[in-house]
Short mmCIF file of N, CA and C in Angstrom, two decimals:
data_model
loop_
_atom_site.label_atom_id
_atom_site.label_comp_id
_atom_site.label_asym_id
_atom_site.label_seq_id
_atom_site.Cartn_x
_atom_site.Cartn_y
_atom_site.Cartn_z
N UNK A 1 -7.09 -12.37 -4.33
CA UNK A 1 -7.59 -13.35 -3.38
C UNK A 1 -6.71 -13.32 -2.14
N UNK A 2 -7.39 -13.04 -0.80
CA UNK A 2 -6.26 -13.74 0.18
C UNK A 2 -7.01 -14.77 0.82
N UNK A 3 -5.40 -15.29 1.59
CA UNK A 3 -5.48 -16.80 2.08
C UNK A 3 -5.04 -16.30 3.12
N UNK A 4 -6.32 -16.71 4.18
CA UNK A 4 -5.64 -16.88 5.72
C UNK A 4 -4.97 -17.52 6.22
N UNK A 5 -3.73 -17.64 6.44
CA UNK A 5 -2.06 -18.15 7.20
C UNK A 5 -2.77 -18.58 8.54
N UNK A 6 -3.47 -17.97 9.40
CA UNK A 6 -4.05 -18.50 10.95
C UNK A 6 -4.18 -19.75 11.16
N UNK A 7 -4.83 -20.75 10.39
CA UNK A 7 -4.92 -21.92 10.42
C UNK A 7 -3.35 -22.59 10.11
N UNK A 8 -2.79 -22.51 8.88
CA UNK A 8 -1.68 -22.93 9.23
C UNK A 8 -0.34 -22.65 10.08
N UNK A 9 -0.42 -21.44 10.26
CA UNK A 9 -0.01 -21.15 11.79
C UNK A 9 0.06 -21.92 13.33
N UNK A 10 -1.15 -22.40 12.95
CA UNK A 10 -1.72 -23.00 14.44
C UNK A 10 -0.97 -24.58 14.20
N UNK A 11 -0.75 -25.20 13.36
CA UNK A 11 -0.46 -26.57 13.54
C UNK A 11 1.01 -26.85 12.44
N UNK A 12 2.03 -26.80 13.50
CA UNK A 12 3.40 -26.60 13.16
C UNK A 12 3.52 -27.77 12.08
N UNK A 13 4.01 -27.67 10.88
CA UNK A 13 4.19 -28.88 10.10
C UNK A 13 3.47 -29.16 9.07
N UNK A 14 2.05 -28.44 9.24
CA UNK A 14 1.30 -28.32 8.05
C UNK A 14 1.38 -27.83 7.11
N UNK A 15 0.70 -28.26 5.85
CA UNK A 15 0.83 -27.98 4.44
C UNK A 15 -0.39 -27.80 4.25
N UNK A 16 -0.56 -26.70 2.68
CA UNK A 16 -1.99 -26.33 2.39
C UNK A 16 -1.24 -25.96 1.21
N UNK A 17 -2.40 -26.44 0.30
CA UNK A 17 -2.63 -26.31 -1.18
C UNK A 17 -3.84 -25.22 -1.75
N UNK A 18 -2.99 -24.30 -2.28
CA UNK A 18 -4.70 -23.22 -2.39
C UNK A 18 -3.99 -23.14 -4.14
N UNK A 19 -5.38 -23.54 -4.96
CA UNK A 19 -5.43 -22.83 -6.70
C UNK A 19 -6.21 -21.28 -6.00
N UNK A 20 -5.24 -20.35 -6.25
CA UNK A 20 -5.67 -19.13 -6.29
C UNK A 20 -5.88 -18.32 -7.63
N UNK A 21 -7.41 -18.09 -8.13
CA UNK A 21 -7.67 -17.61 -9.37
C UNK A 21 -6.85 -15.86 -9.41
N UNK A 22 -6.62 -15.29 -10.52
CA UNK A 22 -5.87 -14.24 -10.74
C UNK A 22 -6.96 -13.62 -10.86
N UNK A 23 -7.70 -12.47 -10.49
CA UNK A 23 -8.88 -11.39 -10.65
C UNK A 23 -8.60 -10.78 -11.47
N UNK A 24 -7.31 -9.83 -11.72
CA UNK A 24 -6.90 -8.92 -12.51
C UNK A 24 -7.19 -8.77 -13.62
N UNK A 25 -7.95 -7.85 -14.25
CA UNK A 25 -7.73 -8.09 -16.49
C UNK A 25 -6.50 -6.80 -16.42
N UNK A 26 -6.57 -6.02 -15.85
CA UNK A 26 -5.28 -4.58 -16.32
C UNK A 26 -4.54 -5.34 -15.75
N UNK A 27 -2.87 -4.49 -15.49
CA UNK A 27 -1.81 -4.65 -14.85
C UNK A 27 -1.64 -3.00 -14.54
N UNK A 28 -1.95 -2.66 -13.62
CA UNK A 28 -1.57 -1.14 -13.48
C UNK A 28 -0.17 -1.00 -12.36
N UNK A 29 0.89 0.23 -13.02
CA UNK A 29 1.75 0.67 -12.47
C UNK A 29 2.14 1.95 -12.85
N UNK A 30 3.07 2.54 -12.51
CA UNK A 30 3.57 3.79 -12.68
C UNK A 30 3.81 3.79 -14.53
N UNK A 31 4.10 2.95 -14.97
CA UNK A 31 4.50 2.56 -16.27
C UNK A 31 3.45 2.60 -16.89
N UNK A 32 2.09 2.38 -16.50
CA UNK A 32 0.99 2.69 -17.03
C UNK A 32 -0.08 1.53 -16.91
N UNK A 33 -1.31 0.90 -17.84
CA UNK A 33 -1.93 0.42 -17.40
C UNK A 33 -2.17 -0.60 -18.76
N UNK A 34 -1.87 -2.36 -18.64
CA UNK A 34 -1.77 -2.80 -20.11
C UNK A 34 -2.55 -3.93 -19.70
N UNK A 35 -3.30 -4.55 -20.54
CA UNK A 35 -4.42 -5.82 -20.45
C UNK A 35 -3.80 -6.80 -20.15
N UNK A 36 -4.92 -7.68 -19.89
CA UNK A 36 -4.30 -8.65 -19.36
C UNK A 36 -4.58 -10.11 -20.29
N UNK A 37 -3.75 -10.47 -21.10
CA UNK A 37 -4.87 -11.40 -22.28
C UNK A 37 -5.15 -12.78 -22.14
N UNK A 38 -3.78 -13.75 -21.05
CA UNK A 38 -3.98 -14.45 -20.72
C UNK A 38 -3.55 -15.00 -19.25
N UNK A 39 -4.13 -15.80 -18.30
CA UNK A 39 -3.73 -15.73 -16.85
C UNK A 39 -4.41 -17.31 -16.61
N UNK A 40 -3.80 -18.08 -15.38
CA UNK A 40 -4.08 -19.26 -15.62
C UNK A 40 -3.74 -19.19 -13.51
N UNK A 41 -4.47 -19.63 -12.65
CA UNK A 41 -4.60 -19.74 -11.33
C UNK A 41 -3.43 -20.42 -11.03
N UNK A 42 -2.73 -19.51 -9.84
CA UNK A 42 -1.62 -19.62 -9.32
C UNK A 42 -1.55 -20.99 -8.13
N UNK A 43 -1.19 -21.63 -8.62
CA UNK A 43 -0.46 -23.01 -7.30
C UNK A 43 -0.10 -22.11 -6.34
N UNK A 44 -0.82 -22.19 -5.19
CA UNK A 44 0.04 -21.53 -3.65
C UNK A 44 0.47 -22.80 -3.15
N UNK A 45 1.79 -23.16 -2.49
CA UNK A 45 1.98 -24.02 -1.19
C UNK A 45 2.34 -23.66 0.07
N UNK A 46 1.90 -23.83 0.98
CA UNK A 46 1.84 -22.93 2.48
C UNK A 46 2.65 -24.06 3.04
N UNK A 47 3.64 -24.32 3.79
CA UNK A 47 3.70 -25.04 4.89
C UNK A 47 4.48 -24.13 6.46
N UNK A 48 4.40 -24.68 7.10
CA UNK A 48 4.45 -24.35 8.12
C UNK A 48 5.75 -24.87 8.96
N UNK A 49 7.10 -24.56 8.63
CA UNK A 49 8.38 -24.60 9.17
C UNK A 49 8.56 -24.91 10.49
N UNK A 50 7.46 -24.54 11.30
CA UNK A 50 7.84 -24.07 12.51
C UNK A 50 8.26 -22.78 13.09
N UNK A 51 8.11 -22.12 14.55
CA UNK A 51 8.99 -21.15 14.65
C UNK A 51 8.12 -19.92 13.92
N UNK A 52 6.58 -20.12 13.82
CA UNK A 52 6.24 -19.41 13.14
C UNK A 52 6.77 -18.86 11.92
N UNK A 53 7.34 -19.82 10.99
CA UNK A 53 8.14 -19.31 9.78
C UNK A 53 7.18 -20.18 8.63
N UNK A 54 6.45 -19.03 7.95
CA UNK A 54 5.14 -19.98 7.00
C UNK A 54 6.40 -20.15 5.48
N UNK A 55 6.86 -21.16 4.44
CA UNK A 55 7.15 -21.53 3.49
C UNK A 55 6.23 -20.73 2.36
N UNK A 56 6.36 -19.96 1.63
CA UNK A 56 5.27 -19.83 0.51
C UNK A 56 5.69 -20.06 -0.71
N UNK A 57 5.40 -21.56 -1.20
CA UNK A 57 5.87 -21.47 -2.92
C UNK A 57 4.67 -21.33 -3.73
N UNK A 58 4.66 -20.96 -4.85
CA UNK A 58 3.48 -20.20 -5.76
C UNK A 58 4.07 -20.11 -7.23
N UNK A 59 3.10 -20.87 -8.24
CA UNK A 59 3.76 -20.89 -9.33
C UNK A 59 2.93 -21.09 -10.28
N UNK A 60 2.79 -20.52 -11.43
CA UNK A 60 1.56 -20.21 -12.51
C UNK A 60 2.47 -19.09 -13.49
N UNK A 61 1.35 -18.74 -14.81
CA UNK A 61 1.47 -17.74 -15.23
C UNK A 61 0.51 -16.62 -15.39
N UNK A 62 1.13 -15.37 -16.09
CA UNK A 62 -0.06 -14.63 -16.44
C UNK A 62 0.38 -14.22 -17.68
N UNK A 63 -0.10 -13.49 -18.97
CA UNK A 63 0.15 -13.20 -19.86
C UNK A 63 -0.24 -11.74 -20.24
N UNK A 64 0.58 -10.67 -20.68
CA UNK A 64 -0.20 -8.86 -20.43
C UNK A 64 0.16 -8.68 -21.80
N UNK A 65 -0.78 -7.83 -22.40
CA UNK A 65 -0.24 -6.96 -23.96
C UNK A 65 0.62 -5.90 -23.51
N UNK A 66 2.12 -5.83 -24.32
CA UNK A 66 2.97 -4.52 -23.63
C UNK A 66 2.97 -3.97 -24.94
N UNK A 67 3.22 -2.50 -25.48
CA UNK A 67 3.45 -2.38 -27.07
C UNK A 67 4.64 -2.20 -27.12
N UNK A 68 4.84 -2.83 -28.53
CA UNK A 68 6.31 -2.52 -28.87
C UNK A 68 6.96 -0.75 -28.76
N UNK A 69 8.58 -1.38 -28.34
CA UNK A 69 8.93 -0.22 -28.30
C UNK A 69 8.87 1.01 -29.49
N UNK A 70 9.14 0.24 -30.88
CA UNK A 70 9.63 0.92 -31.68
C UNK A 70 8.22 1.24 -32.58
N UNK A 71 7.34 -0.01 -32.83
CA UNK A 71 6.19 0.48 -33.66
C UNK A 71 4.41 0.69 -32.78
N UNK A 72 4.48 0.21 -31.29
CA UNK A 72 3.52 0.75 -30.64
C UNK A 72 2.63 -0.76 -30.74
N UNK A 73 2.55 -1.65 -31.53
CA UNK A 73 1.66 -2.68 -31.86
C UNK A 73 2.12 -3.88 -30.07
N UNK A 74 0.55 -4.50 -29.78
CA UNK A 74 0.64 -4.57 -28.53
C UNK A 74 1.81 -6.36 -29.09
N UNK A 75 2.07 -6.32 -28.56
CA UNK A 75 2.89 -8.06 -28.22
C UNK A 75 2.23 -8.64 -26.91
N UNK A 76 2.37 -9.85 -27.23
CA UNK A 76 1.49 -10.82 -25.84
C UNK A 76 2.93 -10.89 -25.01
N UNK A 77 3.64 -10.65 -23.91
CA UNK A 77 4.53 -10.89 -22.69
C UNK A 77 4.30 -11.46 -21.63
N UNK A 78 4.47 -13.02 -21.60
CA UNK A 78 3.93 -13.97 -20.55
C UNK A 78 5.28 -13.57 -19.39
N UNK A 79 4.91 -13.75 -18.46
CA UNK A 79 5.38 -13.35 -16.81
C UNK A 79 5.41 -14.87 -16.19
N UNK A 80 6.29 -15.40 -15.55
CA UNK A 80 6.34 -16.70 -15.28
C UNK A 80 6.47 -16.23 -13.52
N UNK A 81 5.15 -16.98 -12.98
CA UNK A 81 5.45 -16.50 -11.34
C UNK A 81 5.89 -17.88 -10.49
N UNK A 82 7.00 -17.44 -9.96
CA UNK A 82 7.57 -18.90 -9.54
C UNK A 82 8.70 -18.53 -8.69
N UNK A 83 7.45 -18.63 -7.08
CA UNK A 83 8.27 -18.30 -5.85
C UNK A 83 8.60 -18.84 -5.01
N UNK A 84 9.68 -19.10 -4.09
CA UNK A 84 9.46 -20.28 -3.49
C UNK A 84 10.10 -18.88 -2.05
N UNK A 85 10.04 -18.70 -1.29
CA UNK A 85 10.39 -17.84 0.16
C UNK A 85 9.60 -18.49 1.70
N UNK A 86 10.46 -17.71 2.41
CA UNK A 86 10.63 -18.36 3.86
C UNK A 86 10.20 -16.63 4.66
N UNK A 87 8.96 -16.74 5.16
CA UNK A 87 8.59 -15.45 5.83
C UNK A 87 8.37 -15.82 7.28
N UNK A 88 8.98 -14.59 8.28
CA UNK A 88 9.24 -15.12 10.01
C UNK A 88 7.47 -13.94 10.25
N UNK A 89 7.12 -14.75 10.56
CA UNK A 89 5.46 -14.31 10.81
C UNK A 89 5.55 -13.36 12.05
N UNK A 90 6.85 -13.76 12.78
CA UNK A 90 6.77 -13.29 14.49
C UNK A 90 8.22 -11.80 13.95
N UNK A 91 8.13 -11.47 13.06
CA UNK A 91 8.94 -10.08 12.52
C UNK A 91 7.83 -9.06 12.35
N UNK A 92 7.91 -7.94 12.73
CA UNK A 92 6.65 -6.92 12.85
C UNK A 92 7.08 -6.29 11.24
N UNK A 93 6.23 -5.48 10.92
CA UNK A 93 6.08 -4.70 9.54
C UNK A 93 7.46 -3.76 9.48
N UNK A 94 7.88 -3.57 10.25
CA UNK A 94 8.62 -2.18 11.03
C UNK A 94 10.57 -3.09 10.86
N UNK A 95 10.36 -4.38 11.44
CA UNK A 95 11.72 -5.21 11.65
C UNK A 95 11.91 -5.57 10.29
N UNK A 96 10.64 -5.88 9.12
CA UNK A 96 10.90 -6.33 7.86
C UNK A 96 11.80 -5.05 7.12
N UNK A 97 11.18 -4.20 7.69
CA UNK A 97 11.48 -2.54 6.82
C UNK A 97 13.40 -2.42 7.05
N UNK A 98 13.04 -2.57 7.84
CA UNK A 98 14.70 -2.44 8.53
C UNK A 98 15.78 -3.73 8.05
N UNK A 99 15.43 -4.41 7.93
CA UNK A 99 16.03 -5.42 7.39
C UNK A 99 15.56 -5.60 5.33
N UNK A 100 15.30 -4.81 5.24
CA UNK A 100 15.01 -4.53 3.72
C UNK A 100 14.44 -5.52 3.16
N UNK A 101 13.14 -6.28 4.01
CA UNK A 101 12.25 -6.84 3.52
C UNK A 101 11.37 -6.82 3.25
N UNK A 102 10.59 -6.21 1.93
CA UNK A 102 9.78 -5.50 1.51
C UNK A 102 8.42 -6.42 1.49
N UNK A 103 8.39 -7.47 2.02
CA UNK A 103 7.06 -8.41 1.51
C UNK A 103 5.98 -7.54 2.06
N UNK A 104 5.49 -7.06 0.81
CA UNK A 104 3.77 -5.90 1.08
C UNK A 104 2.55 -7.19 0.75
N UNK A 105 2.98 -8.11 0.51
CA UNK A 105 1.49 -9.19 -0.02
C UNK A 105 1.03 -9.79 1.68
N UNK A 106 2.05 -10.12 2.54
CA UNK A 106 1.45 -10.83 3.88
C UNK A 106 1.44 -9.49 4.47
N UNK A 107 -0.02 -9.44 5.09
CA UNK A 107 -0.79 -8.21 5.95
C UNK A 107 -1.47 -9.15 6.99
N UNK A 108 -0.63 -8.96 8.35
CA UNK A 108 -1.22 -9.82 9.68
C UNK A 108 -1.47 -11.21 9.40
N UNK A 109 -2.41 -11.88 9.19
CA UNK A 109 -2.33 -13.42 8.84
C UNK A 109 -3.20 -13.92 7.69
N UNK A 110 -3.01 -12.83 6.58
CA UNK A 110 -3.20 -13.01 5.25
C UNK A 110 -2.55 -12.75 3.90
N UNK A 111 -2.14 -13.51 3.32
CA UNK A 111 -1.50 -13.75 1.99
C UNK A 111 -1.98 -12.83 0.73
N UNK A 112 -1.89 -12.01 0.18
CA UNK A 112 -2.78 -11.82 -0.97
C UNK A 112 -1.91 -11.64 -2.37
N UNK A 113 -2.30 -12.39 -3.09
CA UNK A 113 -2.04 -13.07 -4.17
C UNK A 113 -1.97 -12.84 -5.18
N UNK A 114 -2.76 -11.61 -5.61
CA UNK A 114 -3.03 -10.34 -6.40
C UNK A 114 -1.38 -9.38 -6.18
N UNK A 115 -1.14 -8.85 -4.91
CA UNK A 115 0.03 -8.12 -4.57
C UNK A 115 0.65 -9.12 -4.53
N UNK A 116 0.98 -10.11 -4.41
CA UNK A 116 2.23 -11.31 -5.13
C UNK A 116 2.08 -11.22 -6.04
N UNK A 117 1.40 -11.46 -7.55
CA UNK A 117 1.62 -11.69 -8.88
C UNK A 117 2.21 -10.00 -9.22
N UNK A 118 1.64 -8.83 -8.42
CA UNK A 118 2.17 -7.65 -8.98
C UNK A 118 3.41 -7.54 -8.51
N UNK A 119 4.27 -7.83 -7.84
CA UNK A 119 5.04 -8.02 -7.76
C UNK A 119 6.18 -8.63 -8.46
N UNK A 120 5.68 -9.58 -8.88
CA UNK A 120 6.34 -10.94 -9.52
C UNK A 120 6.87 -9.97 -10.98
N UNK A 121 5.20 -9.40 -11.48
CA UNK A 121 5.78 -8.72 -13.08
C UNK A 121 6.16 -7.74 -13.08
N UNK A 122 6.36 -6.64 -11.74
CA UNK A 122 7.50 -5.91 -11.50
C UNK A 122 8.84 -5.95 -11.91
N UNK A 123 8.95 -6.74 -11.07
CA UNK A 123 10.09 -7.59 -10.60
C UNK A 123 11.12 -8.54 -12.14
N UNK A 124 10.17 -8.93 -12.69
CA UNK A 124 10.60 -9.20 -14.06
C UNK A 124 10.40 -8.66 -15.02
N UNK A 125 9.70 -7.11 -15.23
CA UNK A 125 9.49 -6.60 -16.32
C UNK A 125 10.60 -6.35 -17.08
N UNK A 126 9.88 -6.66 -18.55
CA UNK A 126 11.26 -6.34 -19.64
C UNK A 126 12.11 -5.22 -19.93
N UNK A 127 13.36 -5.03 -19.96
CA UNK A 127 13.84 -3.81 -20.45
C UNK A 127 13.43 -3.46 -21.58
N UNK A 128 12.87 -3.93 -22.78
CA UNK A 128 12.79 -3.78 -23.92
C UNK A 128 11.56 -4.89 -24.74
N UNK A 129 10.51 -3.97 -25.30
CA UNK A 129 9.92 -5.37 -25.94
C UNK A 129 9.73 -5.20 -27.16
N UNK A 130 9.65 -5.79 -27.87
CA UNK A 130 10.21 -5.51 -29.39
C UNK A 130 8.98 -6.62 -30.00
N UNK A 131 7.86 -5.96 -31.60
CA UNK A 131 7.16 -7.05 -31.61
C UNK A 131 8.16 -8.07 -32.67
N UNK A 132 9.18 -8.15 -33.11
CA UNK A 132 10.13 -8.40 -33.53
C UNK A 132 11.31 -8.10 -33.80
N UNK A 133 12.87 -8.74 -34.15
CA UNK A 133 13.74 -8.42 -33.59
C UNK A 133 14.28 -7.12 -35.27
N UNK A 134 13.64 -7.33 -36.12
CA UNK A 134 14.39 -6.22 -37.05
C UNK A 134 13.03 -4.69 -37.27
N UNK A 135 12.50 -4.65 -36.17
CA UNK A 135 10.97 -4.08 -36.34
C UNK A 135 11.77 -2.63 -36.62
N UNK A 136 11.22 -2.15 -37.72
CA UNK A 136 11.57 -1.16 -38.19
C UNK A 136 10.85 0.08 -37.34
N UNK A 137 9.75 0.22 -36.90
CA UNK A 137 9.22 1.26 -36.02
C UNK A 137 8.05 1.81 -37.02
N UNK A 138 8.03 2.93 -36.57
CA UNK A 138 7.11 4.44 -37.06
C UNK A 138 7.85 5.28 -37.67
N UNK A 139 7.58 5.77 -39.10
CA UNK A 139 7.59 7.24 -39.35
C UNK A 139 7.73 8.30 -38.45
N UNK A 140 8.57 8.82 -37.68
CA UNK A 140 8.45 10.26 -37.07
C UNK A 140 7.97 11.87 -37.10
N UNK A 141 7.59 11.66 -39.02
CA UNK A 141 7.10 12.64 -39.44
C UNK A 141 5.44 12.28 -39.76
N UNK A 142 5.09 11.09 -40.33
CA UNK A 142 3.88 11.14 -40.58
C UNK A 142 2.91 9.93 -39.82
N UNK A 143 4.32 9.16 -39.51
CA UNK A 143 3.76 8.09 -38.22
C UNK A 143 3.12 6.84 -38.99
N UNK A 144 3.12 6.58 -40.22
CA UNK A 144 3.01 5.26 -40.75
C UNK A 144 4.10 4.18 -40.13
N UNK A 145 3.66 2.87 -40.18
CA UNK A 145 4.36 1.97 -39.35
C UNK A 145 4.88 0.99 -40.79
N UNK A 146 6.37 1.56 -40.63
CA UNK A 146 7.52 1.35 -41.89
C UNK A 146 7.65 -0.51 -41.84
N UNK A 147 6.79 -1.17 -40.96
CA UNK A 147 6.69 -2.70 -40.98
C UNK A 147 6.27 -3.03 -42.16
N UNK A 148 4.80 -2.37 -42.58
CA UNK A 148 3.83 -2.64 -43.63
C UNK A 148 4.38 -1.82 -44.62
N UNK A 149 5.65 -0.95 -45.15
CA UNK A 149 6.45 -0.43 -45.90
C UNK A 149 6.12 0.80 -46.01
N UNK A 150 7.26 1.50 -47.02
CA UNK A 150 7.85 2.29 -46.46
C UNK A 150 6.84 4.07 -46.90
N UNK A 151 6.91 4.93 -46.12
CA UNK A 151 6.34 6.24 -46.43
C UNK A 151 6.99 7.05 -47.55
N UNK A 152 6.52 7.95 -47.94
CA UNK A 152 7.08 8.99 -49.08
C UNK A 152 7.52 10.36 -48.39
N UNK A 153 7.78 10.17 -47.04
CA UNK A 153 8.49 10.82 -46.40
C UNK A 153 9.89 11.41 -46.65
N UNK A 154 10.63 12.45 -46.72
CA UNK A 154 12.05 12.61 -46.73
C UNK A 154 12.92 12.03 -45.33
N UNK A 155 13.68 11.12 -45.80
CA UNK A 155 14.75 10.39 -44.74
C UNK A 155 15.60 10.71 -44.57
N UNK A 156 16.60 12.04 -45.27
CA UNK A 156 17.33 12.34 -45.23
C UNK A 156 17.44 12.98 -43.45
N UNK A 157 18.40 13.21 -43.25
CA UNK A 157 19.18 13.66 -41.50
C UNK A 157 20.01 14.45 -41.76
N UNK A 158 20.06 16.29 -41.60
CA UNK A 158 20.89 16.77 -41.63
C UNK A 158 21.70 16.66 -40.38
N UNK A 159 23.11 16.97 -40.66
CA UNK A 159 24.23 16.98 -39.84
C UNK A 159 23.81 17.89 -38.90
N UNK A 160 23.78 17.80 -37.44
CA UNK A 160 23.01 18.98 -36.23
C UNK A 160 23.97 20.42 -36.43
N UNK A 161 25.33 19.51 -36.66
CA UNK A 161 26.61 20.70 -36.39
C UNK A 161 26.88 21.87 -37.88
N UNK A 162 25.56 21.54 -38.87
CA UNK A 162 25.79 22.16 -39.66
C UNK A 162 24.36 22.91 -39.88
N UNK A 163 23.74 22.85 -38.51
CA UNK A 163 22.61 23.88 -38.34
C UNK A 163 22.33 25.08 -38.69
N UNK A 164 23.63 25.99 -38.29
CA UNK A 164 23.97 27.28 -38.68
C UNK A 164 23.91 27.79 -39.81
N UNK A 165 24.63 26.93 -40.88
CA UNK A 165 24.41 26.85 -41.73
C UNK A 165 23.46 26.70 -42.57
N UNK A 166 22.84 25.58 -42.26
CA UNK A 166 21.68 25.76 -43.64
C UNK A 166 20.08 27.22 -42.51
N UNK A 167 20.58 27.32 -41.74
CA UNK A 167 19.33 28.58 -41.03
C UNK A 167 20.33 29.43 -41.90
N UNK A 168 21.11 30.03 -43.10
CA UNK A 168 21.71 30.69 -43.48
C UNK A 168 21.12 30.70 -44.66
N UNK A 169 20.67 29.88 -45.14
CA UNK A 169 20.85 29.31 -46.54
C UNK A 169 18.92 29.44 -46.52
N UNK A 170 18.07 29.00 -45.56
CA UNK A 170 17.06 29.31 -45.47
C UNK A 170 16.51 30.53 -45.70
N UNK A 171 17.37 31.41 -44.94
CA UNK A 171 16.68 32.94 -45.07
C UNK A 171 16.65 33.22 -46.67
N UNK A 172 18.03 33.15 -47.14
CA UNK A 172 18.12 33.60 -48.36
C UNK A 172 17.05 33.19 -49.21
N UNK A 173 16.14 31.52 -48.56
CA UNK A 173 15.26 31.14 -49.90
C UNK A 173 14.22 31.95 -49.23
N UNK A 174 14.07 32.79 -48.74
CA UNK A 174 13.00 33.54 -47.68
C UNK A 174 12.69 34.89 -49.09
N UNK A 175 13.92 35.47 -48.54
CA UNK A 175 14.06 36.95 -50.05
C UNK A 175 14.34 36.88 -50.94
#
């Protein structure tokens, strides 16, 4: 959704209240592309500082399936968006860049709200999501998920540094 800033622009001191609905069902990024299961319309507050300096606070959630790291099963990861910033309207695209202000959501005298929330779960994505904290994972050999117990897999781990060795011991079961 965007919200045109022009109007509050024009009358120094003003405030505006926009429920901005979330469009999105994916979340797409370089990281890939994960649903979206629950999302609830973002509180915008606009006011108008003066000095052409618009206030934007904005605060809601959204909720995305991420899969666990270890067994792949999706987990629900709620994103809490809750911004409160001070943008100089009279700074060109070019003065933000240079001053390492990346705001890509205000484009000329519109807000968009969509590139704020992607941002937001950027910005907070998890290092790690786990669908619990002792989650045993996957099988590596046959890929059963060792949650729902365990495979008839061999677990054993040979020593790497004693590689040589058993490729020694192999041939011989060869002839």
């Amino acid at each position: 959704m965007l919200i045109d800033l022009s109007e509050i622009l024009s009358i120094e001191g003003k405030t505006q209240v926009v429920e901005a609905p979330v469009s999105m069902d994916f979340f797409q990024s370089k990281l890939g592309s994960f649903p979206v299961i629950e999302k609830k319309p973002i509180c915008v507050t606009l006011v108008n500082t003066g000095k052409k300096v618009v206030k934007i606070e904005a605060k809601g959630f959204i909720t995305l399936a991420i899969p666990c790291d270890k067994c792949l099963k999706d987990v629900p990861t709620e994103f809490e968006i809750d911004i409160s910033e001070e943008i100089d309207m009279k700074a060109s695209r070019e003065d933000r860049i240079k001053d390492l202000d990346e705001i890509n959501y205000v484009t000329g005298c519109s807000l968009d709200v969509e590139q704020l929330v992607h941002n937001e779960i950027l910005i907070h994505w998890p290092l790690r999501v786990l669908c619990k904290e002792d989650c045993r994972g996957i099988c590596p050999k046959c890929g059963k998920d060792l949650n729902e117990g365990s495979c008839e897999c061999d677990q054993t781990s040979p020593d790497p540094r004693m590689a040589v060795i058993s490729d020694i011991f192999s041939k011989f079961k060869e002839v």
